mmCIF file of C-alpha atoms in Angstrom:
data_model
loop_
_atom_site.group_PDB
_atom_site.id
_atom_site.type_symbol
_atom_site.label_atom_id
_atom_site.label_comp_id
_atom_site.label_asym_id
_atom_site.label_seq_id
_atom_site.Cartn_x
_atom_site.Cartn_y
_atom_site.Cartn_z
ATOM 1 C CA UNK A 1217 0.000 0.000 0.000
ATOM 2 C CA UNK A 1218 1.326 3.532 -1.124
ATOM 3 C CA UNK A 1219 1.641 7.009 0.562
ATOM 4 C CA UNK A 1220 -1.999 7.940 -1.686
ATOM 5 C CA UNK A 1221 -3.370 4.503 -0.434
ATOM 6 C CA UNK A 1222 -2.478 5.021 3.350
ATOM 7 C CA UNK A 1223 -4.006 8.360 2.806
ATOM 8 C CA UNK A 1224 -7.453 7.072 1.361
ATOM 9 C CA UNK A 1225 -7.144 4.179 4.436
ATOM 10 C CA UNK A 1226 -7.224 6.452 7.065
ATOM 11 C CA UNK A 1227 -10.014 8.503 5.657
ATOM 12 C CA UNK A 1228 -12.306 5.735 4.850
ATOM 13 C CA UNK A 1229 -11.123 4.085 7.767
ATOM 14 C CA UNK A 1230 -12.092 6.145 10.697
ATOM 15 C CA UNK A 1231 -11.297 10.122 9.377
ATOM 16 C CA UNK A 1232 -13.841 10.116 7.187
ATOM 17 C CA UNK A 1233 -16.699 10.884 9.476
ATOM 18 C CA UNK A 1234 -19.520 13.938 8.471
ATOM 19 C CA UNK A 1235 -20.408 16.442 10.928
ATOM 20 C CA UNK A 1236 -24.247 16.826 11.100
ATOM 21 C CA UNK A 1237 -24.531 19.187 14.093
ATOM 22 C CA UNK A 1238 -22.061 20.067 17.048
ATOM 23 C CA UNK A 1239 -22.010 16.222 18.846
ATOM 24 C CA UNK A 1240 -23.345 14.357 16.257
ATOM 25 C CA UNK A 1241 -21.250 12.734 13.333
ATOM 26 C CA UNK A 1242 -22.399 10.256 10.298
ATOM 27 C CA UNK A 1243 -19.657 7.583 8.845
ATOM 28 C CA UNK A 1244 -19.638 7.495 5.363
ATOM 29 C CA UNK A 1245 -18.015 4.015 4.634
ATOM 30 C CA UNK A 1246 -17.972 1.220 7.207
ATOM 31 C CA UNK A 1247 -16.010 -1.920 6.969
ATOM 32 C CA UNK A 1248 -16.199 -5.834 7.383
ATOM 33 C CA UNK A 1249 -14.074 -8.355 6.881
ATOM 34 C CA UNK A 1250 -15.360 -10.901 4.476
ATOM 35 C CA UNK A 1251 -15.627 -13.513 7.151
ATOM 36 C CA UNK A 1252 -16.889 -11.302 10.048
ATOM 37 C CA UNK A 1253 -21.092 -10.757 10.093
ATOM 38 C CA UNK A 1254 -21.004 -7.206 11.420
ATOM 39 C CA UNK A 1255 -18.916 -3.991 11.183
ATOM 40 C CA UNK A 1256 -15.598 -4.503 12.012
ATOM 41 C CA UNK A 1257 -15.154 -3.168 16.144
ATOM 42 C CA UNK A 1258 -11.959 -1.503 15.356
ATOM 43 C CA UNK A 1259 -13.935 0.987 13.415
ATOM 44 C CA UNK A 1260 -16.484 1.676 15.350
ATOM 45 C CA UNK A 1261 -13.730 2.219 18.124
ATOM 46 C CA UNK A 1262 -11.812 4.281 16.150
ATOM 47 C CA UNK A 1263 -15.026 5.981 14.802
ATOM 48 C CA UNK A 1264 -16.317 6.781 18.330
ATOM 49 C CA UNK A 1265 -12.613 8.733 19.486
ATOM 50 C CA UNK A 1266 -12.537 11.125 16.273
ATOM 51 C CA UNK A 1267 -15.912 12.026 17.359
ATOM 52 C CA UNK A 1268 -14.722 12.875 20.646
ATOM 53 C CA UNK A 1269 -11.832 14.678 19.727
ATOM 54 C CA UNK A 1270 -13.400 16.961 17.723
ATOM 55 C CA UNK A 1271 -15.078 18.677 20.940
ATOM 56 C CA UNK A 1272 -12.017 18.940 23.108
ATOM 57 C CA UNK A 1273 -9.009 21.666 22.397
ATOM 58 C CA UNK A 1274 -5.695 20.435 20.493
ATOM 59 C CA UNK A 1275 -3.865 20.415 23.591
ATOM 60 C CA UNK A 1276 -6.200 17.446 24.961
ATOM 61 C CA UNK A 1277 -5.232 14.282 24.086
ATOM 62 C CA UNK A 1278 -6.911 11.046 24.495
ATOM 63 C CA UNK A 1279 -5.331 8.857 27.421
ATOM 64 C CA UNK A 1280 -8.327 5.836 28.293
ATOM 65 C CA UNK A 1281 -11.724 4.949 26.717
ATOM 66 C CA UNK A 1282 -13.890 2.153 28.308
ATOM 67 C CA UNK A 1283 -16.582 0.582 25.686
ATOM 68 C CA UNK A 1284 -19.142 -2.110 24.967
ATOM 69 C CA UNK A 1285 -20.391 -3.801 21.908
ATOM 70 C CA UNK A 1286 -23.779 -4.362 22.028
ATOM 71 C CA UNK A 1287 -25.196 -5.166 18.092
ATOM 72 C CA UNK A 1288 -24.133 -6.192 15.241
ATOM 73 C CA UNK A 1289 -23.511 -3.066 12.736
ATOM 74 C CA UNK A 1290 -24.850 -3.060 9.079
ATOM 75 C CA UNK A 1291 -22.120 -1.633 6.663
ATOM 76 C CA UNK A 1292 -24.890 -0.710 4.312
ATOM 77 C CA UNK A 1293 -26.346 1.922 5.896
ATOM 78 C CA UNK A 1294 -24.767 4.702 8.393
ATOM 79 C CA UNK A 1295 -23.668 4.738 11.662
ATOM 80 C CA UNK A 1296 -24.740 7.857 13.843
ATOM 81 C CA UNK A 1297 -21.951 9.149 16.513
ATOM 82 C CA UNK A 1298 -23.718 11.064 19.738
ATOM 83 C CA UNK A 1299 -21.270 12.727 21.775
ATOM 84 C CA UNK A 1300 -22.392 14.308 25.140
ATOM 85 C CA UNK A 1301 -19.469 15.823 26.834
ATOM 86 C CA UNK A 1302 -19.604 14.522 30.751
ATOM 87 C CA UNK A 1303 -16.479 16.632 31.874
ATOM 88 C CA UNK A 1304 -14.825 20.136 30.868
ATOM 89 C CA UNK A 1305 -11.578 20.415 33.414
ATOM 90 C CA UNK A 1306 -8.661 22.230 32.941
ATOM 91 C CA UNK A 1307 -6.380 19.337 33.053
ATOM 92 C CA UNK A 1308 -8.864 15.976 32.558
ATOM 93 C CA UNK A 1309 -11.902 16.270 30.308
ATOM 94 C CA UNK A 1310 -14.140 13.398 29.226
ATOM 95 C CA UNK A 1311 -17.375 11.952 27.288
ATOM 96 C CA UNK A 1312 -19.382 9.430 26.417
ATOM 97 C CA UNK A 1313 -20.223 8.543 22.983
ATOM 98 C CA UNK A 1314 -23.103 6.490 21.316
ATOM 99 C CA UNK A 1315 -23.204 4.466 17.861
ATOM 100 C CA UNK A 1316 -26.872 4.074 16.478
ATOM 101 C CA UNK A 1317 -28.294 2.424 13.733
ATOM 102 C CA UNK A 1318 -31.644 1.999 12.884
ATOM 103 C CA UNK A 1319 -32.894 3.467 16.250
ATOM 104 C CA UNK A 1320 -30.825 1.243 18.438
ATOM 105 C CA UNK A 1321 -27.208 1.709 20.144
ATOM 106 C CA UNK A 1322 -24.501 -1.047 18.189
ATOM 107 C CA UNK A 1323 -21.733 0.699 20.404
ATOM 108 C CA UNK A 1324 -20.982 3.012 23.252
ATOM 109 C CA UNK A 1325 -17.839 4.165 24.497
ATOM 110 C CA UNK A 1326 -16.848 6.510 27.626
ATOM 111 C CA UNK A 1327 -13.349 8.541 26.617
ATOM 112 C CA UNK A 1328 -11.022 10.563 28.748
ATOM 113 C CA UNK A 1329 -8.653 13.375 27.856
ATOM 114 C CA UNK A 1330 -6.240 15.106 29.680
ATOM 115 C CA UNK A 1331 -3.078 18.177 28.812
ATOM 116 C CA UNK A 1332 0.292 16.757 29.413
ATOM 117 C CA UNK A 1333 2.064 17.609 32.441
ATOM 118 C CA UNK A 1334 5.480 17.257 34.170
ATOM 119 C CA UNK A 1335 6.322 14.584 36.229
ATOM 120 C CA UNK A 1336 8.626 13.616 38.746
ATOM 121 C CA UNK A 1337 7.956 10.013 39.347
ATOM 122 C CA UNK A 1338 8.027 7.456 36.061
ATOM 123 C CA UNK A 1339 8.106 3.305 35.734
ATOM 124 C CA UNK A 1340 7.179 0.973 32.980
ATOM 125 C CA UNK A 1341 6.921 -2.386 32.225
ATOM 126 C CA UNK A 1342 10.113 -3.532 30.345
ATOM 127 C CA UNK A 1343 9.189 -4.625 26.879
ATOM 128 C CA UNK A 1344 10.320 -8.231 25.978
ATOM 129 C CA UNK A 1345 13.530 -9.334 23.997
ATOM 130 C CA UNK A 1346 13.132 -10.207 20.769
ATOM 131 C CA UNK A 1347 14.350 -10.151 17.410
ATOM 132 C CA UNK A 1348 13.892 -6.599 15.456
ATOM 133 C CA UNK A 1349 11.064 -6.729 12.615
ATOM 134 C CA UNK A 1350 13.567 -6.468 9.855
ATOM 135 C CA UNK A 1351 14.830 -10.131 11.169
ATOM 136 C CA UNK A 1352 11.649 -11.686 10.589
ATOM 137 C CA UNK A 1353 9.894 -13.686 8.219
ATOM 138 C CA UNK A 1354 6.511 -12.060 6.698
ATOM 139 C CA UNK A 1355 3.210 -13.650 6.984
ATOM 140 C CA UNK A 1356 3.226 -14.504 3.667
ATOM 141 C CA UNK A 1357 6.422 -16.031 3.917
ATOM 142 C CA UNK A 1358 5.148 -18.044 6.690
ATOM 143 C CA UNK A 1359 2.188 -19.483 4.888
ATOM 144 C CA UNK A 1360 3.908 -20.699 2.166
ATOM 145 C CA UNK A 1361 6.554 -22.116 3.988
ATOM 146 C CA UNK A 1362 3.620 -24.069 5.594
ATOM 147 C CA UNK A 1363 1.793 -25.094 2.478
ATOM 148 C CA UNK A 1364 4.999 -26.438 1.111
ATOM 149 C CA UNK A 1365 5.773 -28.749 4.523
ATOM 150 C CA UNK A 1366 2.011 -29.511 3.708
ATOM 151 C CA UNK A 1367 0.941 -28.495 7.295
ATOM 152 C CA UNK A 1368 -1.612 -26.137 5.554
ATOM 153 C CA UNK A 1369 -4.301 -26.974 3.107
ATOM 154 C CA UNK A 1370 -4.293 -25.075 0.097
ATOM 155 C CA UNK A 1371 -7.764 -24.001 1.088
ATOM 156 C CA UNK A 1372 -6.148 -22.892 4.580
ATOM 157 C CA UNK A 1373 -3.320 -20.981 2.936
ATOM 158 C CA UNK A 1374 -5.537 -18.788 0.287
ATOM 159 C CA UNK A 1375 -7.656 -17.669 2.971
ATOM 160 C CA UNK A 1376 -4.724 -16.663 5.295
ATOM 161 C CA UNK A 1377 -3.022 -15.033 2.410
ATOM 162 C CA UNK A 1378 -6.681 -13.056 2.094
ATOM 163 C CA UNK A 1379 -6.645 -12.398 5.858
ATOM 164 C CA UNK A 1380 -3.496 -10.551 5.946
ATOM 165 C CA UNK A 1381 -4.165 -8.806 2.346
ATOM 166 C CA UNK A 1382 -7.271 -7.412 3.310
ATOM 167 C CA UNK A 1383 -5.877 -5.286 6.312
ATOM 168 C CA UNK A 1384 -4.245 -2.653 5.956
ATOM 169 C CA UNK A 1385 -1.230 -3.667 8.586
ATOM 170 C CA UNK A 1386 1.934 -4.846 8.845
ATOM 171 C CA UNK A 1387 2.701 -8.038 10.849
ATOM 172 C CA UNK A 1388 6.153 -9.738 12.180
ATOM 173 C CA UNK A 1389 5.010 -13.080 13.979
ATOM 174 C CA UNK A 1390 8.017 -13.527 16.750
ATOM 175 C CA UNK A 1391 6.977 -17.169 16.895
ATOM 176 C CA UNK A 1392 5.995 -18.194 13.635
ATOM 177 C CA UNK A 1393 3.715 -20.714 15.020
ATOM 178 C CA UNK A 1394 1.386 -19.087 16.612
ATOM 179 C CA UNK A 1395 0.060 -17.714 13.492
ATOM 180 C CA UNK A 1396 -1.510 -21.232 13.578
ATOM 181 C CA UNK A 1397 -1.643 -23.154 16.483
ATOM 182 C CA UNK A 1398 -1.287 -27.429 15.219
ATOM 183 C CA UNK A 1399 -1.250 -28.190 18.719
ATOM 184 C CA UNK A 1400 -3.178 -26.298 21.934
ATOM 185 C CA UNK A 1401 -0.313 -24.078 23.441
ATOM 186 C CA UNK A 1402 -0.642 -21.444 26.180
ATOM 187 C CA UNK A 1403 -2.005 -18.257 24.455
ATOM 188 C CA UNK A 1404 0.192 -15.848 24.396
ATOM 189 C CA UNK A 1405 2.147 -14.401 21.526
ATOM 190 C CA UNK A 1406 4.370 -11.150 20.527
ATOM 191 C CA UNK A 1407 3.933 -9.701 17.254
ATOM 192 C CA UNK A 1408 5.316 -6.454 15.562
ATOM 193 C CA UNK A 1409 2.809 -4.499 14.278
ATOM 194 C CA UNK A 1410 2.314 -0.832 12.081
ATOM 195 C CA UNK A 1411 -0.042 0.809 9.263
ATOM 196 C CA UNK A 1412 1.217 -0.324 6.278
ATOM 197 C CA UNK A 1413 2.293 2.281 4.586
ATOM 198 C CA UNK A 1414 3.163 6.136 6.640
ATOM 199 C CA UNK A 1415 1.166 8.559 7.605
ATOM 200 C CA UNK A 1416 2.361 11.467 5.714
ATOM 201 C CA UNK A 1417 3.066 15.339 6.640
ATOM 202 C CA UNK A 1418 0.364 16.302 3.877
ATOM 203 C CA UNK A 1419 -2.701 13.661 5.665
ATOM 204 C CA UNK A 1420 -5.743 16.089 5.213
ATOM 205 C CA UNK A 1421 -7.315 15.067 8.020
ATOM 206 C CA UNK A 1422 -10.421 17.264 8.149
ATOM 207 C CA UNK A 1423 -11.422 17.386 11.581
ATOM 208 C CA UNK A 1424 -11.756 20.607 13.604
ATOM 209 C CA UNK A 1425 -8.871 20.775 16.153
ATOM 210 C CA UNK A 1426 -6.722 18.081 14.468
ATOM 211 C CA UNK A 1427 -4.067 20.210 12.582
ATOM 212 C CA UNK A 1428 -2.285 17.989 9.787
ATOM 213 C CA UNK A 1429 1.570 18.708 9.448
ATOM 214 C CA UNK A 1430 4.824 17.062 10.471
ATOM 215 C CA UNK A 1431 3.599 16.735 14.262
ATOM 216 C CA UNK A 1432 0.534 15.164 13.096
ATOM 217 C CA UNK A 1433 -1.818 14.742 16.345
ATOM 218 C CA UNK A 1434 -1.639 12.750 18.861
ATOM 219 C CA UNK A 1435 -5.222 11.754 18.897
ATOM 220 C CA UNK A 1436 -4.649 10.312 14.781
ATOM 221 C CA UNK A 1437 -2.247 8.030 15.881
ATOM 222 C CA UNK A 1438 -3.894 7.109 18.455
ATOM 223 C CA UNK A 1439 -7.041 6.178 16.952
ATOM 224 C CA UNK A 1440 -5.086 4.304 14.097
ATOM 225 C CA UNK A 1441 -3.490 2.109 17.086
ATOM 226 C CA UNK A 1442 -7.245 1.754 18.250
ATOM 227 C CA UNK A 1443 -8.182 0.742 14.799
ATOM 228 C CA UNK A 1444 -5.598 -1.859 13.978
ATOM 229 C CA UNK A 1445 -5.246 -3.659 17.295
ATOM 230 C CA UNK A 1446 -8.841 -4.559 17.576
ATOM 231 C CA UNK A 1447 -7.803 -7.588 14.686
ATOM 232 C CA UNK A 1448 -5.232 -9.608 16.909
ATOM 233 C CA UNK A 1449 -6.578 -9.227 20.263
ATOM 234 C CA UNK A 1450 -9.323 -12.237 20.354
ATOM 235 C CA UNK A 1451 -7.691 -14.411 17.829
ATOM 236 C CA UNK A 1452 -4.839 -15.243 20.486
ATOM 237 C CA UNK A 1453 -7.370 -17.268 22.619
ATOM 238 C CA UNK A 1454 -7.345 -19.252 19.779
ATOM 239 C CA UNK A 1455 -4.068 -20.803 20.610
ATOM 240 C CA UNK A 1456 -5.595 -22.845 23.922
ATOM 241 C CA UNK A 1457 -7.798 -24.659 21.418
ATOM 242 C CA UNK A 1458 -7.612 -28.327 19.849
ATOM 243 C CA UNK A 1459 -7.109 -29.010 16.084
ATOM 244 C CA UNK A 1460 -10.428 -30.161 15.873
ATOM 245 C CA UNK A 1461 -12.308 -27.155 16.762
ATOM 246 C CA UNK A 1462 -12.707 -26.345 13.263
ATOM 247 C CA UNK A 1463 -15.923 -24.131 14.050
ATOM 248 C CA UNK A 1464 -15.452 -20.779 16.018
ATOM 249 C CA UNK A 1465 -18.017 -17.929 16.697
ATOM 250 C CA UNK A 1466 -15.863 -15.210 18.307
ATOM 251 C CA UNK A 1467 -17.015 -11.604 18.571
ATOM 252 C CA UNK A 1468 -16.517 -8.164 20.984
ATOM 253 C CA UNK A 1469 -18.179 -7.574 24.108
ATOM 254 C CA UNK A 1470 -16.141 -4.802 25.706
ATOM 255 C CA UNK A 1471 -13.049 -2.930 25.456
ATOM 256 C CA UNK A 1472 -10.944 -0.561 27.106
ATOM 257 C CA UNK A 1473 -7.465 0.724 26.409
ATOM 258 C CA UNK A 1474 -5.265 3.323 28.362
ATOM 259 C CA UNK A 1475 -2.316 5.403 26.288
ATOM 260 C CA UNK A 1476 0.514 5.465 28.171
ATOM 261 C CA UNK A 1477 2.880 7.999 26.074
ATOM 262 C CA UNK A 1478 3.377 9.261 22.434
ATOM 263 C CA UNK A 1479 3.106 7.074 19.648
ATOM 264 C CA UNK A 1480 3.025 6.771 15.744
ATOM 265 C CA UNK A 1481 1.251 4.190 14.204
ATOM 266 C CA UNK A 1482 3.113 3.802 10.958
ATOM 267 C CA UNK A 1483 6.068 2.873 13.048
ATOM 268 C CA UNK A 1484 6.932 -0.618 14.501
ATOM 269 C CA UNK A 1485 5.416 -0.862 17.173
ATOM 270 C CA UNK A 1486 5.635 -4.571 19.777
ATOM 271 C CA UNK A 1487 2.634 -6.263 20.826
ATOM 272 C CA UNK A 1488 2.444 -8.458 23.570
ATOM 273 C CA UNK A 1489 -1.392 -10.378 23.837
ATOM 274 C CA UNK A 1490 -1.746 -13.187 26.504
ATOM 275 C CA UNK A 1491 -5.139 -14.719 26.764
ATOM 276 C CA UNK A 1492 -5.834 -14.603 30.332
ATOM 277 C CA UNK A 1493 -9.154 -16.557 31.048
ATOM 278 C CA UNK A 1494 -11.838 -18.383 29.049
ATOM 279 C CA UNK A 1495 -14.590 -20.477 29.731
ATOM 280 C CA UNK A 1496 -18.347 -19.538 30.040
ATOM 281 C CA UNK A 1497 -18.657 -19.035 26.411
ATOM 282 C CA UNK A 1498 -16.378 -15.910 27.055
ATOM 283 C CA UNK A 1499 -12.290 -15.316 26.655
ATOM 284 C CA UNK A 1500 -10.528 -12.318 28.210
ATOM 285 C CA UNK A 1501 -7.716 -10.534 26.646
ATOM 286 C CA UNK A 1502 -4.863 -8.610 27.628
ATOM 287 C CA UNK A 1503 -2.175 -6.662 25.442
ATOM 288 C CA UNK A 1504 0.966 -4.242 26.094
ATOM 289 C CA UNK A 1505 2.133 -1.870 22.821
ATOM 290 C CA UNK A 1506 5.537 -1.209 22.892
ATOM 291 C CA UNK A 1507 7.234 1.680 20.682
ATOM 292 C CA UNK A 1508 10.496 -0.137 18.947
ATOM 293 C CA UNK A 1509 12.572 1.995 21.753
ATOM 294 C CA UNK A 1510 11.293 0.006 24.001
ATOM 295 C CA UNK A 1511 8.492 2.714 25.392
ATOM 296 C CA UNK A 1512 5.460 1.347 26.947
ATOM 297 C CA UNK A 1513 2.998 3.458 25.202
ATOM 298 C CA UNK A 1514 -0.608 1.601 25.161
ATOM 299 C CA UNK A 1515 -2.203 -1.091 27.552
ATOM 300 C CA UNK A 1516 -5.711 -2.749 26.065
ATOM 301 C CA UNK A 1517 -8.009 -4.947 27.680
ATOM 302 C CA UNK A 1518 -10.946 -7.093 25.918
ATOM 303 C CA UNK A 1519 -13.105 -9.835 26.588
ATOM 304 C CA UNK A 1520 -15.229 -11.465 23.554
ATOM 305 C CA UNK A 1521 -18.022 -14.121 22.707
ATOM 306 C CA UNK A 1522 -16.008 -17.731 21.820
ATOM 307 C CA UNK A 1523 -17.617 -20.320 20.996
ATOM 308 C CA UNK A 1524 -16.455 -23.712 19.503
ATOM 309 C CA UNK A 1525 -18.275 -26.575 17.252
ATOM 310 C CA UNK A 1526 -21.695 -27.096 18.769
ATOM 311 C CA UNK A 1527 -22.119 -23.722 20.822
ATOM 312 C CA UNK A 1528 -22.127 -21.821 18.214
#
């Protein structure tokens, strides 16, 4: 994908979004992935915090949003954005926002925002050791490296070739297995991650309060993280599961993610998911982002439907 490319991804992707009146926004394109039912979370994440943004000054930047899916969304026909501002302080500001179709809420989301300030006092979590991006295979690589040991079907392979085609992102696998697990391992994996593509000084981004430029806002990269992490999270619970559980329902129920520090999305970026509990029809999520200097700069939480064979 190409600078022009990026450009129209981002847009259509979450940028895109009309202003009807002073908290309520339209989309005008909304995604699925050719295997999913609804309208692909991500978005409607992503969606949701350009909406808020656009009521807060450019000094405010988001730092924690705490959301729940709640319908399925229809890509052929619009998704309203409500915003109703629930906090105006000097340093902290926040608000909830609403996605409706047809009458009924699909998503709502409650987003924070504060100025940056000084600090005397600062600790992370150390991000793993492992090999840069540059030493890794692609996933492309990896697929055909497992069609030709025969490990894959040919079926298996087209449609994870199609998988990684279809979004717009970058992947380095750390473990090449865990792209597919043969055998039920602990869930956990580390995978580098970006936009494919950059996300150029001359982005028009087209939302009041989000200047484009060489500092491009915070908030943009920050809803592009939003965007493209929603895709691995849930998929890592996968790893806990026999070979035989050829039939899986998974979809959203929550999610929540805190920013920790600056961050670009069309750099590499580490991200750790571990799969923390499942069981009750339910698996819960947990995932560290990692800038590739080793800055801690987004935690995310999620917990989805999973259900296998029969339960479906």
């Amino acid at each position: 994908m190409d600078v022009l490319e990026l450009d129209s991804f981002l847009n259509q992707s979450f940028l895109d979004l009309e202003k009807i009146d002073e908290n309520l926004f339209r989309s005008k394109t909304l995604w699925k992935h050719k295997i999913a039912r609804g309208v692909y979370g991500g978005q409607l994440i992503s969606h949701s915090l350009v909406a808020a943004s656009s009521g807060f000054p450019e000094d405010q930047h988001i730092h924690s949003l705490h959301s729940y899916f709640l319908r399925q969304g229809n890509t052929k026909f619009p998704m309203l954005y409500y915003v109703d501002k629930t906090r105006d302080g000097n340093t902290y500001c926040a608000c909830s926002v609403k996605a409706v179709q047809f009458g009924q809420t699909v998503y709502t989301m409650q987003a924070s925002f504060k100025k940056s300030e000084a600090s005397n006092i600062s600790h992370q979590i150390t991000k793993p050791t492992v090999p840069p991006p540059e030493k890794l295979k692609t996933p492309f690589e990896i697929l055909d490296i497992l069609k030709q040991q025969e490990l894959i079907s040919s079926q298996r392979h087209e449609m994870g070739i199609e998988w990684f085609q279809d979004f717009p992102m970058e992947t380095r696998w750390v473990s090449p297995d865990t792209i597919y697990a043969f055998q039920p391992e602990y869930p956990k994996c580390l995978i580098w991650m970006k936009a494919r593509g950059h996300i150029v000084p001359t982005l028009s981004v087209g939302i009041p309060h989000l200047p484009s430029g060489k500092d491009l806002h915070q908030n943009v990269h920050k809803c592009c993280i939003a965007y493209l992490c929603d895709m691995l999270l849930l998929r890592t619970s996968l790893m806990s599961l026999s070979s035989t559980a050829n039939s899986v329902f998974m979809a959203s129920l929550d999610h929540s993610m805190w920013f920790h520090a600056p961050c670009h999305a069309d750099e590499w970026m580490l991200f750790e998911i571990e799969a923390e509990n499942t069981g009750d029809g339910r698996t819960l999520c947990h995932g560290r982002i990692w800038d590739i200097n080793g800055v801690h700069i987004t935690t995310v939480s999620q917990e989805g439907v999973l259900r296998v064979n029969s339960n479906l």
